[in-house]
């Protein structure tokens, strides 16, 4: 019997090995990464306005500026930008020497920024903004978005970077409760009067929850092109795209015509589509005073009903407490208990007949409605030319950008940022992602490549094997039970 069980176990192990080998072609890219050179800080393949990998602590200290500002109009104890920043390796799947920027503190305002190598002017080249975010402790409430700051001499001191510092673009993830967002906001300048208005991108249709809770790094990419088109990617997958002209709220261009705010509805304007028929007369037999319900005369008191017996009586066994003070507590009365004579009776006390619907009840009479012969339709103010109208056909031509920064509040600590690149060349951004995020993603996939994971992958790629796997997995269990049964019989 023992030999039989051993054979079964060997067969079972052979099937498991087959499962592990079944996914061999799918995992080829992961296994090829087994022997790789030590980590090396990335270098952009072309020009970048910013290419930050945070691997050099000295460079970080020399180029990034912590805000010393205070927020306006809030309590003094939370007004300061005193959140803590650090450069650290990832908590999970760390690579020796690969550092990122980490927002350490929670429930604190935190802001940090750096200058671009030179200002970006929106002319004839696209703008690409790309960076990694890892919510290492998940995210309860807070953002991880970048702000691209306006070139403005009045706000050139990055130590005073705060929420009111003018920005051109805000891009990145944000979450509070069950509200998951991927912001793309740009500030548009009115060509008539120079006022600035925020334009919010339409929401992505894809679900965003996993990016906030899976505790893995994710790559966020924004591409804005001179033809006014845009793309938003997460992990190199397009989640949102459209036009600066058509897909923002409020729209870039105001309507040509608006309702006249001074127009008033004429007093003789009748907007009632239906009116009571003035010729209708209430029928003579219509009784408005008839009650909704009347007594059901067919309802007869059940036999054995004790009309002269009350449903409850004073408890004959109750005794007045010794400390009862009639002056302070009032005259003592024994508590009520159910009348024992009513226990076997259908009821006690005066019998009340049930009520029924009154067949004569009709309620208040109202004349039937007819079409209003004087109906003029729903009144609307007349349309006039919009005095604030303009037609900006090139919203891509935004204000120039001189710096980039994080200005955040988060209820979860240890938000990890890495590999920020701002460039005007899509190929440079793609190559930067290949040299950073994609290498990290393959490494994480390999480290997560457990026995169970490979078995599940194999089953997913070959669904027809499910039944076979079930049979083979059940064999050792059945064999062991049979073995125990035989042992018991022998005893």
Coordinates of C-alpha atoms in Angstrom, one line a residue:
X1 CA 0.0 0.0 0.0
X2 CA 2.8 2.4 0.9
X3 CA 4.4 1.8 -2.5
X4 CA 1.1 2.6 -4.2
X5 CA 0.8 5.9 -2.3
X6 CA 4.4 6.8 -3.2
X7 CA 3.6 6.2 -6.9
X8 CA 0.6 8.5 -6.6
X9 CA 2.7 11.2 -5.1
X10 CA 5.3 10.9 -7.9
X11 CA 2.6 11.2 -10.5
X12 CA 1.2 14.3 -8.7
X13 CA 4.6 15.9 -8.5
X14 CA 5.1 15.3 -12.2
X15 CA 1.8 17.1 -13.0
X16 CA 2.9 20.1 -10.9
X17 CA 6.2 20.2 -12.8
X18 CA 4.2 20.1 -16.0
X19 CA 2.1 23.1 -14.8
X20 CA 5.3 25.0 -14.0
X21 CA 6.7 24.3 -17.4
X22 CA 3.5 25.1 -19.3
X23 CA 4.0 28.8 -18.9
X24 CA 7.6 28.8 -20.1
X25 CA 7.1 30.8 -23.3
X26 CA 5.0 33.4 -21.5
X27 CA 7.6 34.0 -18.9
X28 CA 10.6 34.1 -21.2
X29 CA 11.1 37.9 -20.8
X30 CA 11.1 37.4 -17.0
X31 CA 13.6 34.6 -16.9
X32 CA 15.9 36.4 -19.3
X33 CA 16.2 39.1 -16.6
X34 CA 17.7 36.6 -14.1
X35 CA 21.3 37.6 -14.9
X36 CA 21.4 41.3 -15.3
X37 CA 24.1 43.9 -14.6
X38 CA 24.0 46.0 -11.4
X39 CA 21.7 49.0 -11.3
X40 CA 22.9 52.0 -13.2
X41 CA 21.3 55.4 -13.0
X42 CA 19.4 56.2 -16.3
X43 CA 20.5 58.9 -18.7
X44 CA 18.1 60.6 -21.1
X45 CA 18.7 59.6 -24.8
X46 CA 18.1 63.2 -25.9
X47 CA 17.3 66.7 -24.5
X48 CA 15.1 66.9 -21.4
X49 CA 14.0 70.0 -19.5
X50 CA 14.1 67.7 -16.5
X51 CA 15.4 64.2 -16.0
X52 CA 15.4 63.3 -12.4
X53 CA 16.2 59.8 -11.0
X54 CA 17.0 60.9 -7.4
X55 CA 19.9 58.5 -7.1
X56 CA 22.4 61.2 -6.2
X57 CA 21.6 62.6 -2.7
X58 CA 24.1 65.5 -3.3
X59 CA 22.5 66.5 -6.5
X60 CA 19.1 66.3 -4.9
X61 CA 20.1 68.7 -2.1
X62 CA 21.5 71.1 -4.6
X63 CA 18.6 71.2 -7.0
X64 CA 15.4 70.6 -5.1
X65 CA 14.0 73.3 -2.8
X66 CA 11.8 72.6 0.3
X67 CA 9.0 75.1 0.7
X68 CA 9.1 77.3 3.8
X69 CA 5.7 78.9 3.0
X70 CA 2.5 78.9 4.9
X71 CA -1.0 78.4 3.7
X72 CA -3.4 81.3 4.0
X73 CA -6.8 81.2 5.8
X74 CA -6.3 78.1 7.9
X75 CA -5.3 77.3 11.5
X76 CA -1.7 78.2 12.4
X77 CA -0.8 74.7 13.6
X78 CA -1.5 73.2 10.1
X79 CA -0.6 76.2 7.9
X80 CA 3.1 75.4 7.6
X81 CA 4.5 73.3 4.8
X82 CA 6.4 71.1 7.3
X83 CA 5.9 67.7 5.7
X84 CA 9.0 65.5 5.6
X85 CA 10.7 64.5 2.3
X86 CA 13.5 61.9 1.9
X87 CA 15.4 60.0 -0.9
X88 CA 15.1 56.3 -0.2
X89 CA 15.0 52.9 -1.9
X90 CA 11.6 51.2 -2.4
X91 CA 10.3 49.3 0.6
X92 CA 9.5 46.3 -1.6
X93 CA 11.5 45.2 -4.7
X94 CA 14.3 47.6 -3.9
X95 CA 17.3 47.8 -6.2
X96 CA 20.7 48.7 -4.6
X97 CA 21.4 52.3 -5.4
X98 CA 18.0 53.0 -7.0
X99 CA 16.5 55.9 -4.9
X100 CA 13.3 57.8 -5.2
X101 CA 11.7 60.9 -3.6
X102 CA 9.5 59.8 -0.7
X103 CA 6.9 61.9 1.1
X104 CA 7.4 60.5 4.6
X105 CA 4.8 62.3 6.6
X106 CA 1.0 62.2 6.7
X107 CA -1.6 64.8 7.6
X108 CA 1.0 67.5 6.9
X109 CA 1.3 70.0 4.1
X110 CA 4.4 69.3 2.0
X111 CA 5.9 71.0 -0.9
X112 CA 9.1 70.6 -2.9
X113 CA 10.1 71.9 -6.3
X114 CA 13.0 72.4 -8.7
X115 CA 13.8 74.5 -11.8
X116 CA 13.8 73.2 -15.3
X117 CA 17.1 73.3 -17.2
X118 CA 15.4 76.1 -19.2
X119 CA 11.8 77.3 -19.5
X120 CA 9.4 75.4 -21.8
X121 CA 7.6 77.5 -24.3
X122 CA 4.5 76.1 -26.0
X123 CA 5.3 76.6 -29.7
X124 CA 5.7 73.8 -32.2
X125 CA 6.9 70.9 -30.1
X126 CA 4.9 68.6 -27.8
X127 CA 5.2 68.5 -24.0
X128 CA 5.7 65.2 -22.4
X129 CA 5.5 64.8 -18.6
X130 CA 6.3 61.4 -17.1
X131 CA 7.0 60.0 -13.7
X132 CA 6.5 57.0 -11.4
X133 CA 4.4 56.9 -8.3
X134 CA 4.2 54.1 -5.7
X135 CA 1.6 54.3 -2.9
X136 CA 3.8 52.0 -0.7
X137 CA 1.2 52.1 2.1
X138 CA -1.8 52.4 -0.1
X139 CA -3.7 55.6 -0.2
X140 CA -6.5 56.7 2.1
X141 CA -6.9 60.3 1.1
X142 CA -4.5 62.6 -0.8
X143 CA -2.8 63.4 -4.0
X144 CA 0.5 62.5 -5.8
X145 CA 0.2 65.0 -8.7
X146 CA 2.8 67.2 -10.2
X147 CA 2.5 71.0 -10.8
X148 CA 4.3 72.6 -13.7
X149 CA 4.8 76.2 -12.5
X150 CA 4.3 79.3 -14.5
X151 CA 7.3 81.4 -15.5
X152 CA 6.7 84.5 -13.4
X153 CA 9.3 86.7 -11.7
X154 CA 6.8 87.4 -8.9
X155 CA 6.9 83.7 -7.9
X156 CA 10.5 82.8 -8.7
X157 CA 11.4 82.0 -5.0
X158 CA 10.8 78.3 -4.8
X159 CA 11.0 78.5 -1.0
X160 CA 7.6 80.2 -1.1
X161 CA 6.0 77.5 -3.2
X162 CA 2.5 76.9 -2.0
X163 CA -1.1 76.2 -3.1
X164 CA -1.6 79.7 -4.5
X165 CA 1.6 79.6 -6.6
X166 CA 0.5 79.9 -10.2
X167 CA 0.9 76.8 -12.3
X168 CA 0.2 76.0 -15.9
X169 CA -0.5 72.2 -15.7
X170 CA -1.4 69.9 -12.8
X171 CA -1.1 66.2 -13.6
X172 CA -1.3 63.0 -11.6
X173 CA -3.3 60.7 -9.4
X174 CA -5.5 61.8 -6.5
X175 CA -7.8 59.9 -4.2
X176 CA -10.1 60.4 -1.2
X177 CA -12.5 57.8 0.0
X178 CA -14.0 56.1 -3.1
X179 CA -13.3 59.0 -5.4
X180 CA -10.3 58.0 -7.6
X181 CA -9.0 60.6 -10.0
X182 CA -6.3 61.1 -12.5
X183 CA -6.0 64.9 -12.9
X184 CA -5.1 66.8 -15.9
X185 CA -5.8 70.5 -15.3
X186 CA -4.5 73.3 -17.4
X187 CA -4.9 77.0 -16.7
X188 CA -6.1 78.9 -19.7
X189 CA -5.5 82.7 -20.2
X190 CA -8.4 84.7 -21.6
X191 CA -7.0 86.5 -24.7
X192 CA -9.4 89.4 -24.2
X193 CA -8.8 90.3 -20.6
X194 CA -5.9 88.1 -19.4
X195 CA -7.9 86.3 -16.7
X196 CA -6.9 82.7 -15.9
X197 CA -9.4 79.9 -15.7
X198 CA -8.8 76.2 -14.8
X199 CA -9.9 73.7 -17.4
X200 CA -10.5 70.1 -16.1
X201 CA -10.0 67.1 -18.3
X202 CA -12.9 64.7 -18.7
X203 CA -12.7 61.6 -16.5
X204 CA -11.1 58.4 -17.7
X205 CA -13.5 55.5 -18.3
X206 CA -11.1 52.9 -16.9
X207 CA -11.2 51.9 -13.2
X208 CA -8.3 53.5 -11.3
X209 CA -8.7 51.8 -7.9
X210 CA -5.8 49.3 -8.3
X211 CA -3.2 52.0 -8.9
X212 CA -3.9 53.3 -5.3
X213 CA -4.0 50.0 -3.4
X214 CA -1.7 47.4 -5.1
X215 CA 1.5 49.0 -3.6
X216 CA 3.3 48.7 -6.9
X217 CA 5.0 51.4 -8.9
X218 CA 3.0 52.9 -11.8
X219 CA 4.1 55.1 -14.6
X220 CA 2.1 58.2 -15.4
X221 CA 2.5 59.9 -18.8
X222 CA 0.9 63.1 -20.2
X223 CA 1.5 64.1 -23.8
X224 CA 0.2 67.4 -25.2
X225 CA 0.7 68.1 -28.8
X226 CA 0.7 71.4 -30.8
X227 CA -2.4 70.2 -32.7
X228 CA -4.3 70.5 -29.4
X229 CA -4.5 66.7 -28.9
X230 CA -3.5 65.0 -25.6
X231 CA -3.0 61.5 -24.3
X232 CA -2.8 60.2 -20.7
X233 CA -1.1 56.9 -20.1
X234 CA -0.7 54.7 -17.1
X235 CA 2.0 52.0 -17.4
X236 CA 2.2 52.8 -21.2
X237 CA -1.5 52.1 -21.7
X238 CA -3.7 55.0 -23.0
X239 CA -6.5 55.6 -20.4
X240 CA -7.6 59.0 -21.8
X241 CA -7.2 61.1 -24.9
X242 CA -9.0 63.9 -26.7
X243 CA -8.7 67.5 -27.6
X244 CA -8.0 70.6 -25.5
X245 CA -10.8 72.3 -27.4
X246 CA -13.6 69.8 -26.8
X247 CA -12.9 67.6 -23.8
X248 CA -12.5 70.0 -20.9
X249 CA -14.8 71.6 -18.3
X250 CA -15.5 74.4 -18.7
X251 CA -14.8 74.6 -22.4
X252 CA -11.9 76.7 -23.6
X253 CA -14.1 78.9 -25.7
X254 CA -17.3 80.4 -24.3
X255 CA -20.5 80.3 -26.3
X256 CA -21.1 82.8 -29.1
X257 CA -24.5 83.7 -27.7
X258 CA -25.9 83.8 -24.2
X259 CA -29.3 84.4 -22.6
X260 CA -30.0 88.1 -22.1
X261 CA -29.8 88.6 -18.3
X262 CA -32.1 91.7 -18.6
X263 CA -34.9 90.0 -20.5
X264 CA -38.0 89.4 -18.4
X265 CA -41.0 87.2 -19.0
X266 CA -44.0 89.3 -20.2
X267 CA -46.9 89.4 -17.7
X268 CA -49.4 88.1 -20.2
X269 CA -47.2 85.1 -21.1
X270 CA -49.1 81.9 -20.4
X271 CA -46.8 78.9 -20.1
X272 CA -49.5 76.5 -18.7
X273 CA -49.8 73.7 -21.2
X274 CA -53.0 72.3 -19.6
X275 CA -55.7 74.1 -17.7
X276 CA -58.8 73.0 -15.7
X277 CA -61.9 72.8 -18.0
X278 CA -63.9 76.0 -17.2
X279 CA -67.1 74.3 -18.5
X280 CA -66.8 71.2 -16.3
X281 CA -69.4 70.9 -13.5
X282 CA -69.2 68.8 -10.4
X283 CA -71.7 65.9 -10.5
X284 CA -74.7 66.1 -8.1
X285 CA -73.8 62.8 -6.4
X286 CA -70.2 63.8 -5.7
X287 CA -69.9 64.0 -1.9
X288 CA -66.6 65.7 -1.0
X289 CA -67.2 65.2 2.7
X290 CA -67.6 61.4 2.5
X291 CA -65.0 59.7 4.8
X292 CA -62.3 57.5 3.3
X293 CA -63.3 54.5 5.5
X294 CA -66.5 53.5 7.3
X295 CA -67.4 50.9 9.9
X296 CA -67.8 47.4 8.6
X297 CA -71.3 46.4 9.8
X298 CA -70.7 42.8 8.9
X299 CA -68.0 42.6 11.4
X300 CA -69.5 40.7 14.5
X301 CA -67.9 40.4 17.9
X302 CA -66.4 36.9 18.3
X303 CA -68.2 34.5 20.6
X304 CA -66.6 34.4 24.1
X305 CA -65.5 38.0 23.9
X306 CA -65.5 39.4 27.5
X307 CA -66.8 43.0 27.2
X308 CA -67.0 43.6 30.9
X309 CA -63.5 42.5 31.6
X310 CA -60.6 45.0 31.2
X311 CA -57.5 43.8 29.3
X312 CA -55.3 44.6 32.2
X313 CA -55.7 44.8 36.0
X314 CA -53.7 46.1 38.9
X315 CA -51.2 43.4 40.1
X316 CA -52.9 42.0 43.3
X317 CA -49.5 40.7 44.5
X318 CA -47.7 44.0 44.3
X319 CA -46.6 45.6 47.5
X320 CA -45.9 49.2 48.1
X321 CA -42.1 49.8 48.7
X322 CA -41.1 50.7 52.2
X323 CA -39.2 53.7 51.1
X324 CA -42.2 55.1 49.0
X325 CA -43.0 58.7 50.1
X326 CA -46.5 59.7 49.0
X327 CA -45.5 63.4 49.4
X328 CA -42.4 63.1 47.3
X329 CA -43.4 60.3 45.0
X330 CA -47.2 60.7 44.7
X331 CA -49.9 58.2 45.5
X332 CA -48.6 54.7 45.0
X333 CA -50.4 52.5 42.4
X334 CA -49.8 48.9 41.8
X335 CA -48.4 48.1 38.3
X336 CA -50.7 46.8 35.6
X337 CA -50.6 43.1 34.6
X338 CA -52.6 41.2 31.9
X339 CA -56.0 40.1 33.1
X340 CA -55.8 36.3 33.6
X341 CA -59.5 36.0 32.7
X342 CA -58.7 37.1 29.2
X343 CA -56.0 34.5 28.6
X344 CA -58.5 32.0 27.1
X345 CA -60.9 34.5 25.6
X346 CA -60.6 36.0 22.0
X347 CA -60.5 39.4 23.7
X348 CA -61.6 41.7 26.5
X349 CA -63.0 45.2 26.9
X350 CA -65.3 47.1 24.5
X351 CA -65.4 45.5 21.1
X352 CA -64.6 47.8 18.1
X353 CA -65.7 46.8 14.6
X354 CA -63.2 46.9 11.8
X355 CA -63.2 49.7 9.3
X356 CA -63.5 49.2 5.5
X357 CA -63.1 51.3 2.4
X358 CA -66.0 53.7 1.8
X359 CA -67.4 52.9 -1.7
X360 CA -68.9 56.4 -1.8
X361 CA -65.6 58.2 -1.1
X362 CA -64.4 60.3 -4.1
X363 CA -62.3 63.0 -2.5
X364 CA -62.1 66.6 -3.5
X365 CA -63.6 67.2 -7.0
X366 CA -61.2 68.7 -9.6
X367 CA -62.2 69.8 -13.0
X368 CA -60.5 67.7 -15.8
X369 CA -57.5 69.3 -17.6
X370 CA -57.8 70.4 -21.2
X371 CA -55.3 72.0 -23.6
X372 CA -54.7 75.7 -22.9
X373 CA -55.8 77.7 -25.9
X374 CA -53.6 80.5 -24.8
X375 CA -50.5 78.4 -24.3
X376 CA -47.4 80.1 -25.7
X377 CA -44.8 77.5 -24.7
X378 CA -42.0 77.6 -22.1
X379 CA -40.6 81.1 -21.9
X380 CA -36.8 81.6 -22.4
X381 CA -34.8 84.8 -22.4
X382 CA -33.8 85.9 -25.8
X383 CA -30.2 85.2 -27.0
X384 CA -27.8 88.0 -27.4
X385 CA -24.2 88.2 -28.5
X386 CA -21.8 87.1 -25.7
X387 CA -19.7 90.2 -24.8
X388 CA -17.0 87.9 -23.4
X389 CA -16.9 85.7 -26.5
X390 CA -13.5 84.7 -28.0
X391 CA -12.3 81.9 -30.2
X392 CA -9.0 80.6 -29.2
X393 CA -8.0 78.0 -31.8
X394 CA -4.6 77.3 -30.2
X395 CA -5.2 76.5 -26.5
X396 CA -1.9 74.5 -26.7
X397 CA -0.1 77.8 -26.6
X398 CA -0.2 78.1 -22.8
X399 CA 1.9 80.2 -20.5
X400 CA 5.6 79.1 -20.3
X401 CA 6.8 76.8 -17.6
X402 CA 9.9 77.3 -15.5
X403 CA 9.7 74.8 -12.6
X404 CA 8.0 71.7 -11.4
X405 CA 7.0 70.6 -7.9
X406 CA 4.8 68.6 -5.6
X407 CA 2.4 70.5 -3.4
X408 CA 0.6 67.8 -1.5
X409 CA -1.5 66.7 1.5
X410 CA -1.8 63.0 2.2
X411 CA -3.3 60.8 4.9
X412 CA -1.0 58.0 4.0
X413 CA 2.8 58.1 4.4
X414 CA 5.7 56.9 2.3
X415 CA 4.5 57.9 -1.2
X416 CA 7.4 57.1 -3.6
X417 CA 8.2 59.2 -6.7
X418 CA 10.9 58.4 -9.2
X419 CA 12.2 58.9 -12.7
X420 CA 10.6 62.3 -13.6
X421 CA 11.2 63.4 -17.1
X422 CA 9.9 66.5 -18.9
X423 CA 10.8 66.7 -22.6
X424 CA 9.5 67.7 -26.0
X425 CA 10.5 64.4 -27.7
X426 CA 8.2 61.4 -27.3
X427 CA 10.9 59.0 -28.2
X428 CA 13.2 60.4 -25.4
X429 CA 10.3 59.8 -22.9
X430 CA 9.7 56.3 -24.3
X431 CA 13.3 55.3 -24.0
X432 CA 13.5 56.7 -20.5
X433 CA 10.6 54.6 -19.5
X434 CA 12.2 51.5 -21.1
X435 CA 15.4 52.1 -19.1
X436 CA 13.6 52.7 -15.8
X437 CA 10.0 51.6 -15.3
X438 CA 10.0 48.6 -17.7
X439 CA 13.2 47.2 -16.1
X440 CA 11.6 47.6 -12.7
X441 CA 8.4 46.0 -13.8
X442 CA 10.1 42.9 -15.2
X443 CA 12.1 42.6 -11.9
X444 CA 8.9 42.8 -9.8
X445 CA 7.2 40.3 -12.1
X446 CA 10.1 37.8 -11.5
X447 CA 10.1 38.3 -7.8
X448 CA 6.4 37.7 -7.7
X449 CA 6.7 34.6 -9.8
X450 CA 5.7 32.1 -7.1
X451 CA 4.8 28.5 -7.5
X452 CA 1.1 29.3 -7.0
X453 CA 1.3 32.2 -9.4
X454 CA 2.8 30.1 -12.2
X455 CA 0.2 27.4 -11.7
X456 CA -2.6 30.0 -12.0
X457 CA -1.0 31.5 -15.1
X458 CA -0.8 28.0 -16.7
X459 CA -4.4 27.4 -16.0
X460 CA -5.4 30.8 -17.4
X461 CA -3.5 30.2 -20.6
X462 CA -4.8 26.6 -21.0
X463 CA -8.4 26.7 -19.7
X464 CA -9.1 23.2 -21.0
X465 CA -6.6 21.8 -18.4
X466 CA -8.8 22.7 -15.4
X467 CA -10.6 19.4 -15.3
X468 CA -7.4 17.5 -15.6
X469 CA -5.7 19.5 -12.9
X470 CA -8.6 18.9 -10.6
X471 CA -8.5 15.1 -11.1
X472 CA -4.7 14.9 -10.6
X473 CA -4.9 17.2 -7.5
X474 CA -7.6 15.0 -6.0
X475 CA -5.6 11.7 -6.5
X476 CA -3.3 12.2 -3.5
X477 CA -6.2 13.1 -1.2
X478 CA -8.2 10.0 -2.3
X479 CA -5.2 7.8 -2.0
X480 CA -4.4 8.9 1.5
X481 CA -8.0 8.4 2.6
X482 CA -8.0 4.9 1.1
X483 CA -4.8 4.2 2.9
X484 CA -6.2 5.3 6.3
X485 CA -9.3 3.2 5.7
X486 CA -7.3 0.1 5.0
X487 CA -5.2 0.6 8.1
X488 CA -8.4 0.9 10.2
X489 CA -9.7 -2.3 8.7
X490 CA -6.5 -4.1 9.5
X491 CA -6.6 -2.9 13.2

